[in-house]
Amino acid sequence: MAKVKWAEGIEYISGLLTKRPKAGKMHSDHSNALLATHRVAATTNPVCTRLYMVGPYKRSTQPSAKELDARARFTAVRAAVKARKSDLMAITQDQINFKAQKDLANGKRTMNAYLWYVCGAEYDAQHSNG
């Protein structure tokens, strides 16, 4: 992922920034494609334009233990958020708690962000070394 700053006057660009692959080679001719995306969903992150290089990528180093731990945390929290969204016993209380913290200084502005925060805190409490 890359953070993108466009020239003055250009707010954002979205789509494929190189010529399209020839018909029949859609999956084999991506060696130098650039794809720009602009997020329009509600968020608190000010970075909403991303640039991706599409094509073969070979990592030069093995993932560190810290990176593997971060991947494991993300996978576990994502599963917990998905399960919590469909848990009928928790939805009402989660909505009440979300509305109570929404207007606080460090409150989460979306229900999804709130659930990620709560499930992430639960994961961290279960996996802390202390």
mmCIF file of N, CA and C in Angstrom:
data_model
loop_
_atom_site.group_PDB
_atom_site.id
_atom_site.type_symbol
_atom_site.label_atom_id
_atom_site.label_comp_id
_atom_site.label_asym_id
_atom_site.label_seq_id
_atom_site.Cartn_x
_atom_site.Cartn_y
_atom_site.Cartn_z
ATOM 1 N N MET A 1 0.842 -1.165 0.000
ATOM 2 C CA MET A 1 0.000 0.000 0.000
ATOM 3 C C MET A 1 0.894 1.237 0.000
ATOM 4 N N ALA A 2 0.453 2.248 -0.702
ATOM 5 C CA ALA A 2 1.171 3.506 -0.743
ATOM 6 C C ALA A 2 0.207 4.637 -0.458
ATOM 7 N N LYS A 3 0.688 5.647 0.248
ATOM 8 C CA LYS A 3 -0.107 6.851 0.445
ATOM 9 C C LYS A 3 0.144 7.747 -0.760
ATOM 10 N N VAL A 4 -0.902 8.365 -1.242
ATOM 11 C CA VAL A 4 -0.810 9.107 -2.492
ATOM 12 C C VAL A 4 -1.134 10.572 -2.256
ATOM 13 N N LYS A 5 -0.314 11.468 -2.820
ATOM 14 C CA LYS A 5 -0.612 12.897 -2.851
ATOM 15 C C LYS A 5 -0.646 13.300 -4.313
ATOM 16 N N TRP A 6 -1.816 13.755 -4.757
ATOM 17 C CA TRP A 6 -1.976 14.137 -6.154
ATOM 18 C C TRP A 6 -1.571 15.594 -6.339
ATOM 19 N N ALA A 7 -1.440 16.004 -7.590
ATOM 20 C CA ALA A 7 -1.091 17.383 -7.903
ATOM 21 C C ALA A 7 -2.205 18.313 -7.430
ATOM 22 N N GLU A 8 -1.865 19.569 -7.255
ATOM 23 C CA GLU A 8 -2.835 20.551 -6.785
ATOM 24 C C GLU A 8 -4.029 20.617 -7.732
ATOM 25 N N GLY A 9 -5.211 20.611 -7.160
ATOM 26 C CA GLY A 9 -6.421 20.666 -7.960
ATOM 27 C C GLY A 9 -7.044 19.305 -8.219
ATOM 28 N N ILE A 10 -6.283 18.224 -8.021
ATOM 29 C CA ILE A 10 -6.820 16.875 -8.203
ATOM 30 C C ILE A 10 -7.154 16.329 -6.832
ATOM 31 N N GLU A 11 -8.423 16.070 -6.602
ATOM 32 C CA GLU A 11 -8.852 15.576 -5.299
ATOM 33 C C GLU A 11 -8.550 14.095 -5.148
ATOM 34 N N TYR A 12 -8.947 13.303 -6.133
ATOM 35 C CA TYR A 12 -8.642 11.878 -6.095
ATOM 36 C C TYR A 12 -8.777 11.287 -7.486
ATOM 37 N N ILE A 13 -8.155 10.120 -7.652
ATOM 38 C CA ILE A 13 -8.237 9.339 -8.881
ATOM 39 C C ILE A 13 -8.603 7.925 -8.459
ATOM 40 N N SER A 14 -9.448 7.269 -9.231
ATOM 41 C CA SER A 14 -9.836 5.912 -8.896
ATOM 42 C C SER A 14 -9.879 5.088 -10.166
ATOM 43 N N GLY A 15 -9.255 3.921 -10.134
ATOM 44 C CA GLY A 15 -9.289 3.024 -11.285
ATOM 45 C C GLY A 15 -7.910 2.598 -11.721
ATOM 46 N N LEU A 16 -7.861 1.931 -12.847
ATOM 47 C CA LEU A 16 -6.626 1.420 -13.408
ATOM 48 C C LEU A 16 -5.851 2.568 -14.044
ATOM 49 N N LEU A 17 -4.576 2.741 -13.694
ATOM 50 C CA LEU A 17 -3.785 3.872 -14.179
ATOM 51 C C LEU A 17 -2.870 3.504 -15.334
ATOM 52 N N THR A 18 -2.893 2.274 -15.782
ATOM 53 C CA THR A 18 -2.112 1.858 -16.940
ATOM 54 C C THR A 18 -3.071 1.249 -17.948
ATOM 55 N N LYS A 19 -2.587 1.005 -19.152
ATOM 56 C CA LYS A 19 -3.506 0.467 -20.162
ATOM 57 C C LYS A 19 -3.977 -0.925 -19.762
ATOM 58 N N ARG A 20 -5.167 -1.233 -20.168
ATOM 59 C CA ARG A 20 -5.771 -2.514 -19.817
ATOM 60 C C ARG A 20 -5.052 -3.668 -20.518
ATOM 61 N N PRO A 21 -5.002 -4.832 -19.853
ATOM 62 C CA PRO A 21 -4.422 -6.009 -20.498
ATOM 63 C C PRO A 21 -5.252 -6.419 -21.712
ATOM 64 N N LYS A 22 -4.620 -7.077 -22.658
ATOM 65 C CA LYS A 22 -5.324 -7.537 -23.850
ATOM 66 C C LYS A 22 -6.332 -8.614 -23.480
ATOM 67 N N ALA A 23 -7.393 -8.701 -24.268
ATOM 68 C CA ALA A 23 -8.414 -9.718 -24.033
ATOM 69 C C ALA A 23 -7.781 -11.102 -24.058
ATOM 70 N N GLY A 24 -8.173 -11.937 -23.129
ATOM 71 C CA GLY A 24 -7.618 -13.280 -23.044
ATOM 72 C C GLY A 24 -6.378 -13.359 -22.176
ATOM 73 N N LYS A 25 -5.784 -12.213 -21.855
ATOM 74 C CA LYS A 25 -4.590 -12.185 -20.999
ATOM 75 C C LYS A 25 -4.861 -11.393 -19.723
ATOM 76 N N MET A 26 -6.102 -11.360 -19.288
ATOM 77 C CA MET A 26 -6.484 -10.549 -18.137
ATOM 78 C C MET A 26 -5.706 -10.915 -16.873
ATOM 79 N N HIS A 27 -5.394 -12.192 -16.695
ATOM 80 C CA HIS A 27 -4.722 -12.603 -15.472
ATOM 81 C C HIS A 27 -3.226 -12.806 -15.649
ATOM 82 N N SER A 28 -2.747 -12.833 -16.868
ATOM 83 C CA SER A 28 -1.324 -13.082 -17.068
ATOM 84 C C SER A 28 -0.563 -11.822 -17.464
ATOM 85 N N ASP A 29 -1.244 -10.729 -17.744
ATOM 86 C CA ASP A 29 -0.581 -9.530 -18.242
ATOM 87 C C ASP A 29 -0.733 -8.362 -17.270
ATOM 88 N N HIS A 30 -0.517 -8.623 -15.984
ATOM 89 C CA HIS A 30 -0.637 -7.568 -14.975
ATOM 90 C C HIS A 30 0.725 -7.141 -14.429
ATOM 91 N N SER A 31 1.772 -7.368 -15.137
ATOM 92 C CA SER A 31 3.092 -7.156 -14.567
ATOM 93 C C SER A 31 3.381 -5.709 -14.210
ATOM 94 N N ASN A 32 2.708 -4.749 -14.837
ATOM 95 C CA ASN A 32 3.015 -3.358 -14.529
ATOM 96 C C ASN A 32 1.760 -2.507 -14.352
ATOM 97 N N ALA A 33 0.700 -3.086 -13.859
ATOM 98 C CA ALA A 33 -0.540 -2.339 -13.681
ATOM 99 C C ALA A 33 -0.526 -1.591 -12.359
ATOM 100 N N LEU A 34 -1.077 -0.383 -12.357
ATOM 101 C CA LEU A 34 -1.266 0.402 -11.143
ATOM 102 C C LEU A 34 -2.756 0.611 -10.948
ATOM 103 N N LEU A 35 -3.221 0.394 -9.740
ATOM 104 C CA LEU A 35 -4.631 0.536 -9.442
ATOM 105 C C LEU A 35 -4.793 1.538 -8.313
ATOM 106 N N ALA A 36 -5.563 2.600 -8.548
ATOM 107 C CA ALA A 36 -5.825 3.606 -7.526
ATOM 108 C C ALA A 36 -7.246 3.411 -7.015
ATOM 109 N N THR A 37 -7.418 3.522 -5.701
ATOM 110 C CA THR A 37 -8.747 3.405 -5.118
ATOM 111 C C THR A 37 -9.006 4.610 -4.231
ATOM 112 N N HIS A 38 -10.263 4.982 -4.134
ATOM 113 C CA HIS A 38 -10.678 6.070 -3.249
ATOM 114 C C HIS A 38 -11.826 5.560 -2.401
ATOM 115 N N ARG A 39 -11.615 5.523 -1.085
ATOM 116 C CA ARG A 39 -12.633 5.007 -0.175
ATOM 117 C C ARG A 39 -13.691 6.082 0.063
ATOM 118 N N VAL A 40 -14.951 5.693 -0.038
ATOM 119 C CA VAL A 40 -16.049 6.623 0.195
ATOM 120 C C VAL A 40 -16.850 6.249 1.438
ATOM 121 N N ALA A 41 -16.541 5.126 2.055
ATOM 122 C CA ALA A 41 -17.255 4.701 3.259
ATOM 123 C C ALA A 41 -16.884 5.602 4.436
ATOM 124 N N ALA A 42 -17.768 5.717 5.399
ATOM 125 C CA ALA A 42 -17.524 6.542 6.577
ATOM 126 C C ALA A 42 -16.359 5.980 7.377
ATOM 127 N N THR A 43 -15.460 6.852 7.796
ATOM 128 C CA THR A 43 -14.298 6.434 8.568
ATOM 129 C C THR A 43 -13.707 7.628 9.299
ATOM 130 N N THR A 44 -12.834 7.360 10.250
ATOM 131 C CA THR A 44 -12.135 8.445 10.930
ATOM 132 C C THR A 44 -10.716 8.601 10.400
ATOM 133 N N ASN A 45 -10.283 7.718 9.508
ATOM 134 C CA ASN A 45 -8.946 7.776 8.929
ATOM 135 C C ASN A 45 -8.929 8.802 7.796
ATOM 136 N N PRO A 46 -8.022 9.798 7.848
ATOM 137 C CA PRO A 46 -8.001 10.817 6.800
ATOM 138 C C PRO A 46 -7.414 10.321 5.481
ATOM 139 N N VAL A 47 -6.713 9.184 5.490
ATOM 140 C CA VAL A 47 -6.103 8.653 4.276
ATOM 141 C C VAL A 47 -7.141 7.793 3.560
ATOM 142 N N CYS A 48 -7.686 8.309 2.466
ATOM 143 C CA CYS A 48 -8.757 7.569 1.797
ATOM 144 C C CYS A 48 -8.413 7.252 0.345
ATOM 145 N N THR A 49 -7.197 7.553 -0.091
ATOM 146 C CA THR A 49 -6.764 7.208 -1.436
ATOM 147 C C THR A 49 -5.572 6.269 -1.318
ATOM 148 N N ARG A 50 -5.615 5.162 -2.027
ATOM 149 C CA ARG A 50 -4.533 4.182 -1.977
ATOM 150 C C ARG A 50 -4.081 3.854 -3.388
ATOM 151 N N LEU A 51 -2.850 3.443 -3.539
ATOM 152 C CA LEU A 51 -2.294 3.059 -4.827
ATOM 153 C C LEU A 51 -1.678 1.676 -4.679
ATOM 154 N N TYR A 52 -2.081 0.763 -5.551
ATOM 155 C CA TYR A 52 -1.594 -0.613 -5.494
ATOM 156 C C TYR A 52 -0.885 -0.952 -6.792
ATOM 157 N N MET A 53 0.202 -1.682 -6.690
ATOM 158 C CA MET A 53 0.884 -2.215 -7.858
ATOM 159 C C MET A 53 0.428 -3.655 -8.015
ATOM 160 N N VAL A 54 -0.197 -3.950 -9.128
ATOM 161 C CA VAL A 54 -0.751 -5.272 -9.366
ATOM 162 C C VAL A 54 0.243 -6.072 -10.185
ATOM 163 N N GLY A 55 0.543 -7.256 -9.754
ATOM 164 C CA GLY A 55 1.442 -8.102 -10.510
ATOM 165 C C GLY A 55 2.231 -9.009 -9.603
ATOM 166 N N PRO A 56 3.156 -9.723 -10.176
ATOM 167 C CA PRO A 56 3.944 -10.657 -9.365
ATOM 168 C C PRO A 56 4.782 -9.908 -8.333
ATOM 169 N N TYR A 57 4.812 -10.445 -7.143
ATOM 170 C CA TYR A 57 5.565 -9.839 -6.052
ATOM 171 C C TYR A 57 6.288 -10.938 -5.310
ATOM 172 N N LYS A 58 7.554 -10.745 -5.077
ATOM 173 C CA LYS A 58 8.348 -11.727 -4.351
ATOM 174 C C LYS A 58 8.954 -11.040 -3.136
ATOM 175 N N ARG A 59 8.615 -11.529 -1.972
ATOM 176 C CA ARG A 59 9.128 -10.949 -0.739
ATOM 177 C C ARG A 59 10.584 -11.330 -0.565
ATOM 178 N N SER A 60 11.411 -10.369 -0.143
ATOM 179 C CA SER A 60 12.844 -10.634 -0.013
ATOM 180 C C SER A 60 13.222 -11.166 1.363
ATOM 181 N N THR A 61 12.339 -10.999 2.355
ATOM 182 C CA THR A 61 12.638 -11.473 3.708
ATOM 183 C C THR A 61 11.470 -12.291 4.236
ATOM 184 N N GLN A 62 11.745 -13.093 5.240
ATOM 185 C CA GLN A 62 10.687 -13.853 5.907
ATOM 186 C C GLN A 62 9.963 -12.931 6.887
ATOM 187 N N PRO A 63 8.675 -13.163 7.119
ATOM 188 C CA PRO A 63 7.947 -12.340 8.090
ATOM 189 C C PRO A 63 8.545 -12.489 9.483
ATOM 190 N N SER A 64 8.637 -11.374 10.206
ATOM 191 C CA SER A 64 9.174 -11.405 11.566
ATOM 192 C C SER A 64 8.128 -11.977 12.520
ATOM 193 N N ALA A 65 8.558 -12.299 13.722
ATOM 194 C CA ALA A 65 7.634 -12.820 14.737
ATOM 195 C C ALA A 65 6.571 -11.777 15.063
ATOM 196 N N LYS A 66 6.960 -10.506 15.084
ATOM 197 C CA LYS A 66 6.016 -9.421 15.360
ATOM 198 C C LYS A 66 4.942 -9.346 14.275
ATOM 199 N N GLU A 67 5.353 -9.501 13.019
ATOM 200 C CA GLU A 67 4.393 -9.478 11.917
ATOM 201 C C GLU A 67 3.452 -10.682 11.966
ATOM 202 N N LEU A 68 3.992 -11.841 12.279
ATOM 203 C CA LEU A 68 3.155 -13.036 12.389
ATOM 204 C C LEU A 68 2.151 -12.906 13.533
ATOM 205 N N ASP A 69 2.594 -12.294 14.650
ATOM 206 C CA ASP A 69 1.675 -12.052 15.765
ATOM 207 C C ASP A 69 0.571 -11.075 15.355
ATOM 208 N N ALA A 70 0.930 -10.041 14.610
ATOM 209 C CA ALA A 70 -0.061 -9.070 14.147
ATOM 210 C C ALA A 70 -1.064 -9.723 13.199
ATOM 211 N N ARG A 71 -0.583 -10.600 12.339
ATOM 212 C CA ARG A 71 -1.482 -11.325 11.431
ATOM 213 C C ARG A 71 -2.446 -12.213 12.206
ATOM 214 N N ALA A 72 -1.918 -12.914 13.211
ATOM 215 C CA ALA A 72 -2.752 -13.803 14.021
ATOM 216 C C ALA A 72 -3.796 -12.998 14.787
ATOM 217 N N ARG A 73 -3.398 -11.837 15.321
ATOM 218 C CA ARG A 73 -4.334 -10.973 16.043
ATOM 219 C C ARG A 73 -5.436 -10.486 15.104
ATOM 220 N N PHE A 74 -5.053 -10.021 13.927
ATOM 221 C CA PHE A 74 -6.040 -9.531 12.956
ATOM 222 C C PHE A 74 -7.043 -10.619 12.607
ATOM 223 N N THR A 75 -6.554 -11.826 12.338
ATOM 224 C CA THR A 75 -7.436 -12.930 11.969
ATOM 225 C C THR A 75 -8.404 -13.266 13.105
ATOM 226 N N ALA A 76 -7.897 -13.308 14.322
ATOM 227 C CA ALA A 76 -8.739 -13.642 15.472
ATOM 228 C C ALA A 76 -9.769 -12.543 15.749
ATOM 229 N N VAL A 77 -9.342 -11.282 15.691
ATOM 230 C CA VAL A 77 -10.258 -10.176 15.965
ATOM 231 C C VAL A 77 -11.310 -10.082 14.865
ATOM 232 N N ARG A 78 -10.916 -10.292 13.615
ATOM 233 C CA ARG A 78 -11.876 -10.261 12.504
ATOM 234 C C ARG A 78 -12.955 -11.324 12.718
ATOM 235 N N ALA A 79 -12.553 -12.521 13.131
ATOM 236 C CA ALA A 79 -13.523 -13.598 13.384
ATOM 237 C C ALA A 79 -14.422 -13.243 14.568
ATOM 238 N N ALA A 80 -13.851 -12.627 15.604
ATOM 239 C CA ALA A 80 -14.643 -12.246 16.778
ATOM 240 C C ALA A 80 -15.662 -11.168 16.423
ATOM 241 N N VAL A 81 -15.266 -10.198 15.597
ATOM 242 C CA VAL A 81 -16.196 -9.144 15.168
ATOM 243 C C VAL A 81 -17.336 -9.746 14.352
ATOM 244 N N LYS A 82 -17.006 -10.637 13.443
ATOM 245 C CA LYS A 82 -18.035 -11.276 12.615
ATOM 246 C C LYS A 82 -19.025 -12.047 13.489
ATOM 247 N N ALA A 83 -18.500 -12.798 14.459
ATOM 248 C CA ALA A 83 -19.366 -13.573 15.342
ATOM 249 C C ALA A 83 -20.225 -12.657 16.211
ATOM 250 N N ARG A 84 -19.629 -11.569 16.671
ATOM 251 C CA ARG A 84 -20.364 -10.654 17.561
ATOM 252 C C ARG A 84 -21.473 -9.920 16.819
ATOM 253 N N LYS A 85 -21.247 -9.610 15.547
ATOM 254 C CA LYS A 85 -22.277 -8.936 14.750
ATOM 255 C C LYS A 85 -23.512 -9.810 14.573
ATOM 256 N N SER A 86 -23.341 -11.107 14.582
ATOM 257 C CA SER A 86 -24.476 -12.009 14.373
ATOM 258 C C SER A 86 -25.002 -12.615 15.676
ATOM 259 N N ASP A 87 -24.437 -12.236 16.816
ATOM 260 C CA ASP A 87 -24.881 -12.748 18.108
ATOM 261 C C ASP A 87 -26.077 -11.920 18.597
ATOM 262 N N LEU A 88 -27.258 -12.493 18.483
ATOM 263 C CA LEU A 88 -28.480 -11.761 18.838
ATOM 264 C C LEU A 88 -28.536 -11.386 20.311
ATOM 265 N N MET A 89 -27.848 -12.123 21.153
ATOM 266 C CA MET A 89 -27.862 -11.832 22.587
ATOM 267 C C MET A 89 -27.004 -10.601 22.923
ATOM 268 N N ALA A 90 -26.045 -10.262 22.074
ATOM 269 C CA ALA A 90 -25.131 -9.161 22.371
ATOM 270 C C ALA A 90 -25.447 -7.882 21.599
ATOM 271 N N ILE A 91 -26.238 -7.954 20.558
ATOM 272 C CA ILE A 91 -26.457 -6.802 19.679
ATOM 273 C C ILE A 91 -27.053 -5.607 20.421
ATOM 274 N N THR A 92 -28.077 -5.828 21.212
ATOM 275 C CA THR A 92 -28.739 -4.715 21.897
ATOM 276 C C THR A 92 -27.792 -4.016 22.860
ATOM 277 N N GLN A 93 -27.071 -4.797 23.663
ATOM 278 C CA GLN A 93 -26.134 -4.193 24.615
ATOM 279 C C GLN A 93 -24.989 -3.492 23.887
ATOM 280 N N ASP A 94 -24.517 -4.062 22.804
ATOM 281 C CA ASP A 94 -23.459 -3.409 22.017
ATOM 282 C C ASP A 94 -23.945 -2.078 21.456
ATOM 283 N N GLN A 95 -25.185 -2.016 20.995
ATOM 284 C CA GLN A 95 -25.732 -0.767 20.464
ATOM 285 C C GLN A 95 -25.840 0.299 21.558
ATOM 286 N N ILE A 96 -26.252 -0.105 22.745
ATOM 287 C CA ILE A 96 -26.347 0.831 23.877
ATOM 288 C C ILE A 96 -24.961 1.346 24.239
ATOM 289 N N ASN A 97 -23.989 0.436 24.348
ATOM 290 C CA ASN A 97 -22.623 0.827 24.701
ATOM 291 C C ASN A 97 -21.999 1.705 23.615
ATOM 292 N N PHE A 98 -22.277 1.397 22.352
ATOM 293 C CA PHE A 98 -21.749 2.197 21.246
ATOM 294 C C PHE A 98 -22.283 3.619 21.314
ATOM 295 N N LYS A 99 -23.591 3.771 21.499
ATOM 296 C CA LYS A 99 -24.183 5.111 21.556
ATOM 297 C C LYS A 99 -23.662 5.907 22.745
ATOM 298 N N ALA A 100 -23.373 5.230 23.852
ATOM 299 C CA ALA A 100 -22.873 5.910 25.046
ATOM 300 C C ALA A 100 -21.468 6.470 24.842
ATOM 301 N N GLN A 101 -20.648 5.823 24.041
ATOM 302 C CA GLN A 101 -19.265 6.269 23.866
ATOM 303 C C GLN A 101 -19.050 7.063 22.586
ATOM 304 N N LYS A 102 -20.025 7.080 21.704
ATOM 305 C CA LYS A 102 -19.874 7.670 20.368
ATOM 306 C C LYS A 102 -19.464 9.142 20.395
ATOM 307 N N ASP A 103 -20.024 9.928 21.294
ATOM 308 C CA ASP A 103 -19.759 11.369 21.313
ATOM 309 C C ASP A 103 -18.630 11.767 22.268
ATOM 310 N N LEU A 104 -17.949 10.799 22.845
ATOM 311 C CA LEU A 104 -16.789 11.094 23.690
ATOM 312 C C LEU A 104 -15.598 11.467 22.816
ATOM 313 N N ALA A 105 -14.591 12.075 23.421
ATOM 314 C CA ALA A 105 -13.435 12.552 22.662
ATOM 315 C C ALA A 105 -12.741 11.430 21.886
ATOM 316 N N ASN A 106 -12.552 10.286 22.503
ATOM 317 C CA ASN A 106 -11.877 9.167 21.834
ATOM 318 C C ASN A 106 -12.858 8.081 21.424
ATOM 319 N N GLY A 107 -14.137 8.421 21.334
ATOM 320 C CA GLY A 107 -15.167 7.446 20.993
ATOM 321 C C GLY A 107 -15.072 7.017 19.543
ATOM 322 N N LYS A 108 -15.498 5.797 19.283
ATOM 323 C CA LYS A 108 -15.529 5.262 17.922
ATOM 324 C C LYS A 108 -16.781 5.766 17.231
ATOM 325 N N ARG A 109 -16.649 6.207 15.988
ATOM 326 C CA ARG A 109 -17.749 6.860 15.282
ATOM 327 C C ARG A 109 -18.661 5.892 14.527
ATOM 328 N N THR A 110 -18.192 4.675 14.288
ATOM 329 C CA THR A 110 -19.024 3.690 13.598
ATOM 330 C C THR A 110 -19.134 2.437 14.460
ATOM 331 N N MET A 111 -20.206 1.704 14.265
ATOM 332 C CA MET A 111 -20.419 0.470 15.018
ATOM 333 C C MET A 111 -19.313 -0.535 14.714
ATOM 334 N N ASN A 112 -18.905 -0.603 13.454
ATOM 335 C CA ASN A 112 -17.839 -1.526 13.067
ATOM 336 C C ASN A 112 -16.532 -1.183 13.786
ATOM 337 N N ALA A 113 -16.167 0.099 13.827
ATOM 338 C CA ALA A 113 -14.947 0.515 14.526
ATOM 339 C C ALA A 113 -15.041 0.193 16.013
ATOM 340 N N TYR A 114 -16.231 0.389 16.583
ATOM 341 C CA TYR A 114 -16.432 0.086 17.999
ATOM 342 C C TYR A 114 -16.241 -1.406 18.271
ATOM 343 N N LEU A 115 -16.824 -2.251 17.417
ATOM 344 C CA LEU A 115 -16.682 -3.696 17.614
ATOM 345 C C LEU A 115 -15.233 -4.139 17.454
ATOM 346 N N TRP A 116 -14.518 -3.564 16.493
ATOM 347 C CA TRP A 116 -13.097 -3.894 16.341
ATOM 348 C C TRP A 116 -12.316 -3.476 17.587
ATOM 349 N N TYR A 117 -12.668 -2.332 18.152
ATOM 350 C CA TYR A 117 -11.997 -1.855 19.358
ATOM 351 C C TYR A 117 -12.260 -2.796 20.533
ATOM 352 N N VAL A 118 -13.519 -3.161 20.729
ATOM 353 C CA VAL A 118 -13.899 -4.028 21.848
ATOM 354 C C VAL A 118 -13.287 -5.414 21.696
ATOM 355 N N CYS A 119 -13.429 -6.000 20.520
ATOM 356 C CA CYS A 119 -12.887 -7.346 20.305
ATOM 357 C C CYS A 119 -11.358 -7.343 20.354
ATOM 358 N N GLY A 120 -10.746 -6.267 19.880
ATOM 359 C CA GLY A 120 -9.289 -6.143 19.955
ATOM 360 C C GLY A 120 -8.815 -6.051 21.400
ATOM 361 N N ALA A 121 -9.541 -5.297 22.216
ATOM 362 C CA ALA A 121 -9.188 -5.188 23.633
ATOM 363 C C ALA A 121 -9.350 -6.531 24.339
ATOM 364 N N GLU A 122 -10.411 -7.273 23.993
ATOM 365 C CA GLU A 122 -10.602 -8.602 24.579
ATOM 366 C C GLU A 122 -9.470 -9.538 24.178
ATOM 367 N N TYR A 123 -9.061 -9.491 22.907
ATOM 368 C CA TYR A 123 -7.962 -10.334 22.440
ATOM 369 C C TYR A 123 -6.680 -9.988 23.187
ATOM 370 N N ASP A 124 -6.400 -8.677 23.304
ATOM 371 C CA ASP A 124 -5.175 -8.246 23.972
ATOM 372 C C ASP A 124 -5.174 -8.665 25.448
ATOM 373 N N ALA A 125 -6.332 -8.605 26.089
ATOM 374 C CA ALA A 125 -6.408 -9.006 27.507
ATOM 375 C C ALA A 125 -6.157 -10.502 27.650
ATOM 376 N N GLN A 126 -6.653 -11.303 26.710
ATOM 377 C CA GLN A 126 -6.452 -12.744 26.776
ATOM 378 C C GLN A 126 -5.025 -13.152 26.443
ATOM 379 N N HIS A 127 -4.345 -12.368 25.635
ATOM 380 C CA HIS A 127 -3.019 -12.738 25.170
ATOM 381 C C HIS A 127 -1.891 -11.873 25.729
ATOM 382 N N SER A 128 -2.169 -11.139 26.803
ATOM 383 C CA SER A 128 -1.108 -10.315 27.391
ATOM 384 C C SER A 128 -0.140 -11.195 28.170
ATOM 385 N N ASN A 129 1.094 -10.741 28.261
ATOM 386 C CA ASN A 129 2.142 -11.524 28.928
ATOM 387 C C ASN A 129 2.196 -11.238 30.431
ATOM 388 N N GLY A 130 1.316 -10.387 30.914
ATOM 389 C CA GLY A 130 1.386 -9.982 32.315
ATOM 390 C C GLY A 130 0.527 -10.697 33.245
#
